[in-house]
Every structure is written in C-alpha cells, then in structure tokens.
Amino acid sequence: MSLTKYLPTAVPLPITEEHLREIVAKTKDWALMHGAAMRSKKHFSEDGVVFAPFVLIPSCFPRSEFNKAVALQPVLNELMHRVAHDQLFLTDSLKETIQVDEFTGNLFKIYETVQNEGVTQRISLGLLRSDYMVNTNTSNSIKQVEINTIASSFGGLSTRRTPSVRFVLQQLGYGDLNANLPENTALEGLCGGMVEAWKIYGNENAAILFVVEEVTMNICDQRFHEFEIYRQSPQTMVIRKTLTEIANSAKLGTNNELLIDGIQIAVVYFRAGYEPGHYPSKREWDARLLMERSQAIKCPSIQYHLAGTKKVQQALARSGALDLFLTEAKKIEAVKDIFTGLYSLDFDEFGNQAVQMALDDPERFILKPQREGGGNNIYGMDVRTAMLNMKDSKERSAWILMERIHPPLSKTYIVRPESEEVPDLVDVVSELGIYGVVIGDSQKIIVNRNAGHMLRTKLSSSDEGGVAAGSGALDSPFLV
Ligand code: ADP
Ligand code: MG
Ligand code: MG
C-alpha cells in the first residue's frame, strides 16, 4: 500500500474560524471587484456575474518543475508548429480516427479541402496551453495532461489571481512570502500574440474576430482579452460573433478577404468551435470552411486544431515520432520526459495490446475521446466496461488510452459562489497550465515565446477539474 503524499501548505493551516470568515468575505469581494468572475448560471439573462471559484491559500508547486515547464514551452511551441505543418503525419495519425469520429472527420475534411485548393493565408497564430500534473509515481516530476491549441482559456482570470493571492497572504500576515508567487503575464502575452498577428496582416482597418458561443459563461476571461487588445493597440477593433452569426453574415472578397457585415477580418480567434454542440447545422461547418479559405490569420488554423487532438498527442509519444520534428537530442529528451504512457486503440497489434492492458488494469488508465472542454473522459473501473463494449467495434479508434497521473495532495480552502461562509479544509490536487505564443508558416517561425501560466485546483476525489465545467477552482502556484 502506498502512503498518501502531501505537499506542504504555503502558510500554517487551519485558520481560525473567525479569521477565515473575514478573509473569505473580503477575498470574494476582491475577486468581484477585479473581475475574477464568470457569468452567473442563475442570472445570466440579467447580466449577472459571480466570482469564479477560487482557492483561498495558494497550492504549493515544486519550483524546479515549474521552471522546467516554463523553459520547455518554446520547444513545445516549435514542436506543435511543425506537427501542424506536416500533412503526412497528421493524415497518418488521424486516418482511423476520422472514419469513426464524425467531429474530427469534419475538421479533417476542411483541412483536406484547403490543402487541395491551396492555402490562402500561410501564417498561423498559435495560442497554446500545455497542461501538467506533478506525478508522485515518477518522483514528483511533471507529466503533460494535454496540450490545447484551440480556445486556451483562463489567461485573463489567471492573471487576476496572482494579485489576489498576494492580497490574501498579506491580510493573513504573510506578506513576506509573496516572493514565492511568480509574476504572471498570461493576458499580456496572449493578447500581444493577437496584436502581432493583426500587424502582420497589415490592414489598420481590419478587425479581430472572436468566435464565441451562444451564451458565454466565461465572459470576463474573454472580455479581459478584448480589453487588453484595446490597451495594447487602441486602433484595433474587436468583434464577437457565433458560428451561426458568421454563417449568416460572412463573405469572401475578391482576394479572399474575410468580410463580416462589410468589415474586413485580420485575425480569427476561436473561443468556440471545439465541440460538436457549437455546430448545430451544416451552415456552421460551412462558416468554418469559409474562414479557413480566407486571408484572415486563424487562431488556430485548421491544421493547428488537428495537431492539438488527443490522437496526435498520442502519436507523438510513439517511439521515434519526436525525431521527425525536433533536431536537438536535448530537446527531444526534455519533451519525452514529460510524456506519460499514451496508447493508440487503432486496429493493429499495438491497439490490441492496449485493449488488453486496459482490461487487465483499468484503474491505471484513462480513456479519452477527441473532445475538448472537460467532462468527456472515462475513469476507474468504467474504463474496463467501456473497453469491453468498444473493443470489437471500429469506434475504439476514436479514443486513446492514457496512463493516469497521480498528483500529490495538498490542503486548502475552496471558495465557491453560494457556498458556506466558512469553507472546510479539503484535500485537493492541482494542474498547471503554461501558455505559449507561436506565429509562423510552414517555412519559418516568426514568433515563439512563453506567455505566463495558470493553476487549477480540484478536490482530490473528483476525476476532472474544469473551472468553467464547475468542479475546479482558480489557484496560483506558490513555489517551494
Ligand atoms: P480536455 O481537453 O477536455 O480538457 P483533458 O485531457 O485535459 O481534456 O482531461 C480533462 C481532465 O481530466 C484534466 O484536466 C485532468 O483533471 C484529468 N486528466 C486528464 N488526463 C489525465 C491523466 N493522464 N491523469 C490524471 N488526470 C487526468
Ligand atoms: Mg483540452
Ligand atoms: Mg484539459
């Protein structure tokens, strides 16, 4: 039996009830007043917002592993950029999956169409977020959960977290510990990427288009991006449209300019379009194709979207795959080091072996489909049931099998809207996200840099911890 592994706490806990009541009330208001908030599920039709769930005392994160993740981001940017531009690799990795997964299949059709027609806009903008957990099974080294190439969110709210945590530590009399909270420039960095892409497009009158959902729960995060763009580049116009609205109003100009209500679009920033529900009919798919055919710089371009699928992540973990994209042995080793076991479920010898491994030891693995946004994976003994159901069907190629990461626990208070005034001390685990910005085409990379971080924390008893999905809370790494 393995012992439960705990990280230390940033400050001595518990906090007395009286003190806790006061600091929780203050910090809730601080969060609202600084916009660390989301659309209220109850009152969104009345413009209501509530503070986003947060962790009162920041979770500890090993400093060396944090630095490792930061240092690695430019390598991952380069890797993902090259993968996105390798037609053979994308096609080969996804060939079985697209036959059974309609959504990925539709994305792939758009990709093939524009590749065959000839790509109009050769430049892509990547705003990536690589997510990690510390793994107690590998001496507390970080392992990559996934890398997001579309709608990498929470850059705005995370940037608000760091000063909030500083405020809490100060209020509790531990202001001297603030040096352990790394600066976070996620919002500035991500929006800087959009402004750079807008400048590369080179038309002062062209706008940045945010592709959004019908109802945006994560509205403050998105507006922070919009307002930061205005701050950095006051003449840049930002407009927000759903895929359905785009289907109704978008046209291509004579040189394939993307025109929406007559406004030319320089950059398309997708904060929707990553799940089937965002495409209620064929018209939304047509709108996606129209944008892809246009001169606008896409974030992500269709090949970047495909490069971020779980299937491609798994293909990159195959022996020798990284050598196709990275030349320096040191970089290859560093990336390999963050991969945990990732297995294909395609119909071949490797796929069959993976099926057997999952049946023999289901709790060691997670089953993942080609979806984003949380709440889609299968855990624990359900892995076995699902595998028994799908093992003889072609469906299984739509999934990948991933080794489960076992993060260390820590103790903290999670504060949610409408929860008790005095939260309980709970066992939690954290997931670190590192943002990266990359701009370039198939021949060259023009911009490649880091752009801050985010930390999400969830109850150790819950399998997933999406903040927008409801079970996670915003945190900020306290480096130890
Ligand atoms: P999504 O694209 O939907 O966010 P993820 O791969 O990030 O998909 O999975 C969602 C969540 O599931 C993660 O945030 C994490 O909490 C949990 N998770 C995913 N993969 C693993 C893993 N290998 N080990 C432990 N937890 C995982
Ligand atoms: Mg994702
Ligand atoms: Mg995720």
JSON list of N, CA, C and O in Angstrom, two decimals, residues 234-276:
[
{"chain": "A", "resi": 234, "resn": "PRO", "atom": "N", "xyz": [-4.91, 50.57, -29.43]},
{"chain": "A", "resi": 234, "resn": "PRO", "atom": "CA", "xyz": [-6.23, 51.20, -29.36]},
{"chain": "A", "resi": 234, "resn": "PRO", "atom": "C", "xyz": [-6.99, 51.25, -30.70]},
{"chain": "A", "resi": 234, "resn": "PRO", "atom": "O", "xyz": [-8.21, 51.26, -30.71]},
{"chain": "A", "resi": 235, "resn": "GLN", "atom": "N", "xyz": [-6.26, 51.23, -31.81]},
{"chain": "A", "resi": 235, "resn": "GLN", "atom": "CA", "xyz": [-6.98, 51.33, -33.09]},
{"chain": "A", "resi": 235, "resn": "GLN", "atom": "C", "xyz": [-7.54, 50.00, -33.58]},
{"chain": "A", "resi": 235, "resn": "GLN", "atom": "O", "xyz": [-8.27, 49.95, -34.56]},
{"chain": "A", "resi": 236, "resn": "THR", "atom": "N", "xyz": [-7.19, 48.91, -32.90]},
{"chain": "A", "resi": 236, "resn": "THR", "atom": "CA", "xyz": [-7.67, 47.59, -33.34]},
{"chain": "A", "resi": 236, "resn": "THR", "atom": "C", "xyz": [-9.11, 47.36, -32.88]},
{"chain": "A", "resi": 236, "resn": "THR", "atom": "O", "xyz": [-9.41, 47.48, -31.70]},
{"chain": "A", "resi": 237, "resn": "MET", "atom": "N", "xyz": [-9.97, 47.01, -33.82]},
{"chain": "A", "resi": 237, "resn": "MET", "atom": "CA", "xyz": [-11.36, 46.75, -33.49]},
{"chain": "A", "resi": 237, "resn": "MET", "atom": "C", "xyz": [-11.53, 45.25, -33.18]},
{"chain": "A", "resi": 237, "resn": "MET", "atom": "O", "xyz": [-10.92, 44.42, -33.86]},
{"chain": "A", "resi": 238, "resn": "VAL", "atom": "N", "xyz": [-12.33, 44.93, -32.17]},
{"chain": "A", "resi": 238, "resn": "VAL", "atom": "CA", "xyz": [-12.64, 43.53, -31.87]},
{"chain": "A", "resi": 238, "resn": "VAL", "atom": "C", "xyz": [-14.14, 43.33, -32.03]},
{"chain": "A", "resi": 238, "resn": "VAL", "atom": "O", "xyz": [-14.92, 44.13, -31.53]},
{"chain": "A", "resi": 239, "resn": "ILE", "atom": "N", "xyz": [-14.54, 42.29, -32.77]},
{"chain": "A", "resi": 239, "resn": "ILE", "atom": "CA", "xyz": [-15.97, 41.97, -32.82]},
{"chain": "A", "resi": 239, "resn": "ILE", "atom": "C", "xyz": [-16.18, 40.52, -32.39]},
{"chain": "A", "resi": 239, "resn": "ILE", "atom": "O", "xyz": [-15.28, 39.69, -32.52]},
{"chain": "A", "resi": 240, "resn": "ARG", "atom": "N", "xyz": [-17.36, 40.26, -31.83]},
{"chain": "A", "resi": 240, "resn": "ARG", "atom": "CA", "xyz": [-17.69, 38.92, -31.32]},
{"chain": "A", "resi": 240, "resn": "ARG", "atom": "C", "xyz": [-18.87, 38.37, -32.11]},
{"chain": "A", "resi": 240, "resn": "ARG", "atom": "O", "xyz": [-19.89, 39.05, -32.25]},
{"chain": "A", "resi": 241, "resn": "LYS", "atom": "N", "xyz": [-18.73, 37.14, -32.61]},
{"chain": "A", "resi": 241, "resn": "LYS", "atom": "CA", "xyz": [-19.83, 36.52, -33.36]},
{"chain": "A", "resi": 241, "resn": "LYS", "atom": "C", "xyz": [-19.86, 35.02, -33.07]},
{"chain": "A", "resi": 241, "resn": "LYS", "atom": "O", "xyz": [-18.81, 34.39, -32.91]},
{"chain": "A", "resi": 242, "resn": "THR", "atom": "N", "xyz": [-21.06, 34.45, -33.09]},
{"chain": "A", "resi": 242, "resn": "THR", "atom": "CA", "xyz": [-21.18, 32.99, -33.01]},
{"chain": "A", "resi": 242, "resn": "THR", "atom": "C", "xyz": [-20.97, 32.42, -34.41]},
{"chain": "A", "resi": 242, "resn": "THR", "atom": "O", "xyz": [-21.05, 33.14, -35.40]},
{"chain": "A", "resi": 243, "resn": "LEU", "atom": "N", "xyz": [-20.74, 31.12, -34.49]},
{"chain": "A", "resi": 243, "resn": "LEU", "atom": "CA", "xyz": [-20.59, 30.48, -35.80]},
{"chain": "A", "resi": 243, "resn": "LEU", "atom": "C", "xyz": [-21.86, 30.67, -36.63]},
{"chain": "A", "resi": 243, "resn": "LEU", "atom": "O", "xyz": [-21.80, 30.84, -37.85]},
{"chain": "A", "resi": 244, "resn": "THR", "atom": "N", "xyz": [-23.01, 30.66, -35.97]},
{"chain": "A", "resi": 244, "resn": "THR", "atom": "CA", "xyz": [-24.27, 30.85, -36.71]},
{"chain": "A", "resi": 244, "resn": "THR", "atom": "C", "xyz": [-24.34, 32.25, -37.27]},
{"chain": "A", "resi": 244, "resn": "THR", "atom": "O", "xyz": [-24.72, 32.45, -38.44]},
{"chain": "A", "resi": 245, "resn": "GLU", "atom": "N", "xyz": [-23.96, 33.24, -36.47]},
{"chain": "A", "resi": 245, "resn": "GLU", "atom": "CA", "xyz": [-23.96, 34.63, -36.98]},
{"chain": "A", "resi": 245, "resn": "GLU", "atom": "C", "xyz": [-22.97, 34.78, -38.13]},
{"chain": "A", "resi": 245, "resn": "GLU", "atom": "O", "xyz": [-23.24, 35.49, -39.09]},
{"chain": "A", "resi": 246, "resn": "ILE", "atom": "N", "xyz": [-21.84, 34.10, -38.00]},
{"chain": "A", "resi": 246, "resn": "ILE", "atom": "CA", "xyz": [-20.84, 34.17, -39.08]},
{"chain": "A", "resi": 246, "resn": "ILE", "atom": "C", "xyz": [-21.42, 33.54, -40.34]},
{"chain": "A", "resi": 246, "resn": "ILE", "atom": "O", "xyz": [-21.28, 34.09, -41.44]},
{"chain": "A", "resi": 247, "resn": "ALA", "atom": "N", "xyz": [-22.12, 32.42, -40.16]},
{"chain": "A", "resi": 247, "resn": "ALA", "atom": "CA", "xyz": [-22.76, 31.77, -41.33]},
{"chain": "A", "resi": 247, "resn": "ALA", "atom": "C", "xyz": [-23.72, 32.74, -42.01]},
{"chain": "A", "resi": 247, "resn": "ALA", "atom": "O", "xyz": [-23.83, 32.75, -43.24]},
{"chain": "A", "resi": 248, "resn": "ASN", "atom": "N", "xyz": [-24.39, 33.56, -41.23]},
{"chain": "A", "resi": 248, "resn": "ASN", "atom": "CA", "xyz": [-25.38, 34.50, -41.80]},
{"chain": "A", "resi": 248, "resn": "ASN", "atom": "C", "xyz": [-24.74, 35.71, -42.46]},
{"chain": "A", "resi": 248, "resn": "ASN", "atom": "O", "xyz": [-25.35, 36.31, -43.34]},
{"chain": "A", "resi": 249, "resn": "SER", "atom": "N", "xyz": [-23.55, 36.10, -42.00]},
{"chain": "A", "resi": 249, "resn": "SER", "atom": "CA", "xyz": [-23.08, 37.41, -42.45]},
{"chain": "A", "resi": 249, "resn": "SER", "atom": "C", "xyz": [-21.71, 37.42, -43.13]},
{"chain": "A", "resi": 249, "resn": "SER", "atom": "O", "xyz": [-21.32, 38.45, -43.66]},
{"chain": "A", "resi": 250, "resn": "ALA", "atom": "N", "xyz": [-20.98, 36.30, -43.11]},
{"chain": "A", "resi": 250, "resn": "ALA", "atom": "CA", "xyz": [-19.61, 36.34, -43.65]},
{"chain": "A", "resi": 250, "resn": "ALA", "atom": "C", "xyz": [-19.57, 36.10, -45.16]},
{"chain": "A", "resi": 250, "resn": "ALA", "atom": "O", "xyz": [-20.35, 35.31, -45.70]},
{"chain": "A", "resi": 251, "resn": "LYS", "atom": "N", "xyz": [-18.66, 36.81, -45.80]},
{"chain": "A", "resi": 251, "resn": "LYS", "atom": "CA", "xyz": [-18.44, 36.63, -47.25]},
{"chain": "A", "resi": 251, "resn": "LYS", "atom": "C", "xyz": [-16.95, 36.71, -47.52]},
{"chain": "A", "resi": 251, "resn": "LYS", "atom": "O", "xyz": [-16.21, 37.26, -46.72]},
{"chain": "A", "resi": 252, "resn": "LEU", "atom": "N", "xyz": [-16.55, 36.20, -48.68]},
{"chain": "A", "resi": 252, "resn": "LEU", "atom": "CA", "xyz": [-15.16, 36.39, -49.09]},
{"chain": "A", "resi": 252, "resn": "LEU", "atom": "C", "xyz": [-15.12, 37.50, -50.15]},
{"chain": "A", "resi": 252, "resn": "LEU", "atom": "O", "xyz": [-15.96, 37.55, -51.04]},
{"chain": "A", "resi": 253, "resn": "GLY", "atom": "N", "xyz": [-14.12, 38.38, -50.02]},
{"chain": "A", "resi": 253, "resn": "GLY", "atom": "CA", "xyz": [-13.92, 39.44, -51.01]},
{"chain": "A", "resi": 253, "resn": "GLY", "atom": "C", "xyz": [-13.19, 38.90, -52.23]},
{"chain": "A", "resi": 253, "resn": "GLY", "atom": "O", "xyz": [-12.91, 37.69, -52.32]},
{"chain": "A", "resi": 254, "resn": "THR", "atom": "N", "xyz": [-12.87, 39.79, -53.14]},
{"chain": "A", "resi": 254, "resn": "THR", "atom": "CA", "xyz": [-12.26, 39.34, -54.40]},
{"chain": "A", "resi": 254, "resn": "THR", "atom": "C", "xyz": [-10.89, 38.70, -54.20]},
{"chain": "A", "resi": 254, "resn": "THR", "atom": "O", "xyz": [-10.46, 37.88, -54.98]},
{"chain": "A", "resi": 255, "resn": "ASN", "atom": "N", "xyz": [-10.18, 39.11, -53.14]},
{"chain": "A", "resi": 255, "resn": "ASN", "atom": "CA", "xyz": [-8.89, 38.48, -52.84]},
{"chain": "A", "resi": 255, "resn": "ASN", "atom": "C", "xyz": [-8.99, 37.56, -51.64]},
{"chain": "A", "resi": 255, "resn": "ASN", "atom": "O", "xyz": [-8.04, 37.43, -50.86]},
{"chain": "A", "resi": 256, "resn": "ASN", "atom": "N", "xyz": [-10.17, 36.97, -51.46]},
{"chain": "A", "resi": 256, "resn": "ASN", "atom": "CA", "xyz": [-10.42, 36.08, -50.32]},
{"chain": "A", "resi": 256, "resn": "ASN", "atom": "C", "xyz": [-10.31, 36.78, -48.97]},
{"chain": "A", "resi": 256, "resn": "ASN", "atom": "O", "xyz": [-10.00, 36.13, -47.96]},
{"chain": "A", "resi": 257, "resn": "GLU", "atom": "N", "xyz": [-10.53, 38.08, -48.94]},
{"chain": "A", "resi": 257, "resn": "GLU", "atom": "CA", "xyz": [-10.60, 38.76, -47.64]},
{"chain": "A", "resi": 257, "resn": "GLU", "atom": "C", "xyz": [-11.84, 38.23, -46.92]},
{"chain": "A", "resi": 257, "resn": "GLU", "atom": "O", "xyz": [-12.88, 38.02, -47.56]},
{"chain": "A", "resi": 258, "resn": "LEU", "atom": "N", "xyz": [-11.72, 38.05, -45.61]},
{"chain": "A", "resi": 258, "resn": "LEU", "atom": "CA", "xyz": [-12.90, 37.66, -44.83]},
{"chain": "A", "resi": 258, "resn": "LEU", "atom": "C", "xyz": [-13.65, 38.93, -44.45]},
{"chain": "A", "resi": 258, "resn": "LEU", "atom": "O", "xyz": [-13.10, 39.82, -43.79]},
{"chain": "A", "resi": 259, "resn": "LEU", "atom": "N", "xyz": [-14.91, 39.01, -44.88]},
{"chain": "A", "resi": 259, "resn": "LEU", "atom": "CA", "xyz": [-15.72, 40.21, -44.62]},
{"chain": "A", "resi": 259, "resn": "LEU", "atom": "C", "xyz": [-16.93, 39.83, -43.79]},
{"chain": "A", "resi": 259, "resn": "LEU", "atom": "O", "xyz": [-17.68, 38.90, -44.14]},
{"chain": "A", "resi": 260, "resn": "ILE", "atom": "N", "xyz": [-17.11, 40.56, -42.68]},
{"chain": "A", "resi": 260, "resn": "ILE", "atom": "CA", "xyz": [-18.30, 40.32, -41.85]},
{"chain": "A", "resi": 260, "resn": "ILE", "atom": "C", "xyz": [-19.04, 41.64, -41.72]},
{"chain": "A", "resi": 260, "resn": "ILE", "atom": "O", "xyz": [-18.48, 42.60, -41.19]},
{"chain": "A", "resi": 261, "resn": "ASP", "atom": "N", "xyz": [-20.26, 41.65, -42.20]},
{"chain": "A", "resi": 261, "resn": "ASP", "atom": "CA", "xyz": [-21.03, 42.90, -42.26]},
{"chain": "A", "resi": 261, "resn": "ASP", "atom": "C", "xyz": [-20.16, 43.99, -42.89]},
{"chain": "A", "resi": 261, "resn": "ASP", "atom": "O", "xyz": [-20.14, 45.14, -42.43]},
{"chain": "A", "resi": 262, "resn": "GLY", "atom": "N", "xyz": [-19.42, 43.64, -43.88]},
{"chain": "A", "resi": 262, "resn": "GLY", "atom": "CA", "xyz": [-18.58, 44.62, -44.59]},
{"chain": "A", "resi": 262, "resn": "GLY", "atom": "C", "xyz": [-17.25, 44.93, -43.92]},
{"chain": "A", "resi": 262, "resn": "GLY", "atom": "O", "xyz": [-16.42, 45.63, -44.49]},
{"chain": "A", "resi": 263, "resn": "ILE", "atom": "N", "xyz": [-17.03, 44.41, -42.70]},
{"chain": "A", "resi": 263, "resn": "ILE", "atom": "CA", "xyz": [-15.76, 44.70, -42.01]},
{"chain": "A", "resi": 263, "resn": "ILE", "atom": "C", "xyz": [-14.74, 43.59, -42.35]},
{"chain": "A", "resi": 263, "resn": "ILE", "atom": "O", "xyz": [-15.06, 42.40, -42.27]},
{"chain": "A", "resi": 264, "resn": "GLN", "atom": "N", "xyz": [-13.55, 44.02, -42.73]},
{"chain": "A", "resi": 264, "resn": "GLN", "atom": "CA", "xyz": [-12.52, 43.03, -43.04]},
{"chain": "A", "resi": 264, "resn": "GLN", "atom": "C", "xyz": [-11.92, 42.47, -41.74]},
{"chain": "A", "resi": 264, "resn": "GLN", "atom": "O", "xyz": [-11.68, 43.21, -40.80]},
{"chain": "A", "resi": 265, "resn": "ILE", "atom": "N", "xyz": [-11.68, 41.16, -41.74]},
{"chain": "A", "resi": 265, "resn": "ILE", "atom": "CA", "xyz": [-11.16, 40.50, -40.54]},
{"chain": "A", "resi": 265, "resn": "ILE", "atom": "C", "xyz": [-9.69, 40.13, -40.76]},
{"chain": "A", "resi": 265, "resn": "ILE", "atom": "O", "xyz": [-9.35, 39.42, -41.71]},
{"chain": "A", "resi": 266, "resn": "ALA", "atom": "N", "xyz": [-8.84, 40.58, -39.83]},
{"chain": "A", "resi": 266, "resn": "ALA", "atom": "CA", "xyz": [-7.41, 40.28, -39.92]},
{"chain": "A", "resi": 266, "resn": "ALA", "atom": "C", "xyz": [-7.08, 38.97, -39.20]},
{"chain": "A", "resi": 266, "resn": "ALA", "atom": "O", "xyz": [-6.28, 38.17, -39.66]},
{"chain": "A", "resi": 267, "resn": "VAL", "atom": "N", "xyz": [-7.70, 38.78, -38.02]},
{"chain": "A", "resi": 267, "resn": "VAL", "atom": "CA", "xyz": [-7.39, 37.62, -37.17]},
{"chain": "A", "resi": 267, "resn": "VAL", "atom": "C", "xyz": [-8.70, 37.01, -36.67]},
{"chain": "A", "resi": 267, "resn": "VAL", "atom": "O", "xyz": [-9.58, 37.74, -36.20]},
{"chain": "A", "resi": 268, "resn": "VAL", "atom": "N", "xyz": [-8.81, 35.69, -36.79]},
{"chain": "A", "resi": 268, "resn": "VAL", "atom": "CA", "xyz": [-9.97, 34.99, -36.22]},
{"chain": "A", "resi": 268, "resn": "VAL", "atom": "C", "xyz": [-9.50, 34.23, -34.98]},
{"chain": "A", "resi": 268, "resn": "VAL", "atom": "O", "xyz": [-8.60, 33.38, -35.07]},
{"chain": "A", "resi": 269, "resn": "TYR", "atom": "N", "xyz": [-10.07, 34.58, -33.83]},
{"chain": "A", "resi": 269, "resn": "TYR", "atom": "CA", "xyz": [-9.68, 33.96, -32.57]},
{"chain": "A", "resi": 269, "resn": "TYR", "atom": "C", "xyz": [-10.84, 33.07, -32.10]},
{"chain": "A", "resi": 269, "resn": "TYR", "atom": "O", "xyz": [-11.88, 33.58, -31.70]},
{"chain": "A", "resi": 270, "resn": "PHE", "atom": "N", "xyz": [-10.64, 31.76, -32.16]},
{"chain": "A", "resi": 270, "resn": "PHE", "atom": "CA", "xyz": [-11.71, 30.83, -31.81]},
{"chain": "A", "resi": 270, "resn": "PHE", "atom": "C", "xyz": [-11.80, 30.61, -30.30]},
{"chain": "A", "resi": 270, "resn": "PHE", "atom": "O", "xyz": [-10.89, 30.03, -29.71]},
{"chain": "A", "resi": 271, "resn": "ARG", "atom": "N", "xyz": [-12.90, 31.07, -29.69]},
{"chain": "A", "resi": 271, "resn": "ARG", "atom": "CA", "xyz": [-13.20, 30.69, -28.31]},
{"chain": "A", "resi": 271, "resn": "ARG", "atom": "C", "xyz": [-14.38, 29.73, -28.32]},
{"chain": "A", "resi": 271, "resn": "ARG", "atom": "O", "xyz": [-14.92, 29.37, -27.28]},
{"chain": "A", "resi": 272, "resn": "ALA", "atom": "N", "xyz": [-14.80, 29.35, -29.51]},
{"chain": "A", "resi": 272, "resn": "ALA", "atom": "CA", "xyz": [-15.82, 28.30, -29.69]},
{"chain": "A", "resi": 272, "resn": "ALA", "atom": "C", "xyz": [-15.41, 27.56, -30.95]},
{"chain": "A", "resi": 272, "resn": "ALA", "atom": "O", "xyz": [-14.48, 27.97, -31.65]},
{"chain": "A", "resi": 273, "resn": "GLY", "atom": "N", "xyz": [-16.10, 26.45, -31.20]},
{"chain": "A", "resi": 273, "resn": "GLY", "atom": "CA", "xyz": [-15.79, 25.69, -32.41]},
{"chain": "A", "resi": 273, "resn": "GLY", "atom": "C", "xyz": [-15.02, 24.43, -32.10]},
{"chain": "A", "resi": 273, "resn": "GLY", "atom": "O", "xyz": [-14.65, 23.69, -33.01]},
{"chain": "A", "resi": 274, "resn": "TYR", "atom": "N", "xyz": [-14.79, 24.16, -30.80]},
{"chain": "A", "resi": 274, "resn": "TYR", "atom": "CA", "xyz": [-14.01, 22.98, -30.43]},
{"chain": "A", "resi": 274, "resn": "TYR", "atom": "C", "xyz": [-14.87, 21.80, -30.01]},
{"chain": "A", "resi": 274, "resn": "TYR", "atom": "O", "xyz": [-14.36, 20.76, -29.64]},
{"chain": "A", "resi": 275, "resn": "GLU", "atom": "N", "xyz": [-16.23, 21.97, -30.04]},
{"chain": "A", "resi": 275, "resn": "GLU", "atom": "CA", "xyz": [-17.06, 20.80, -29.72]},
{"chain": "A", "resi": 275, "resn": "GLU", "atom": "C", "xyz": [-18.28, 20.75, -30.63]},
{"chain": "A", "resi": 275, "resn": "GLU", "atom": "O", "xyz": [-18.71, 21.77, -31.18]},
{"chain": "A", "resi": 276, "resn": "PRO", "atom": "N", "xyz": [-18.81, 19.54, -30.82]},
{"chain": "A", "resi": 276, "resn": "PRO", "atom": "CA", "xyz": [-19.88, 19.37, -31.79]},
{"chain": "A", "resi": 276, "resn": "PRO", "atom": "C", "xyz": [-21.07, 20.31, -31.56]},
{"chain": "A", "resi": 276, "resn": "PRO", "atom": "O", "xyz": [-21.66, 20.81, -32.51]}
]
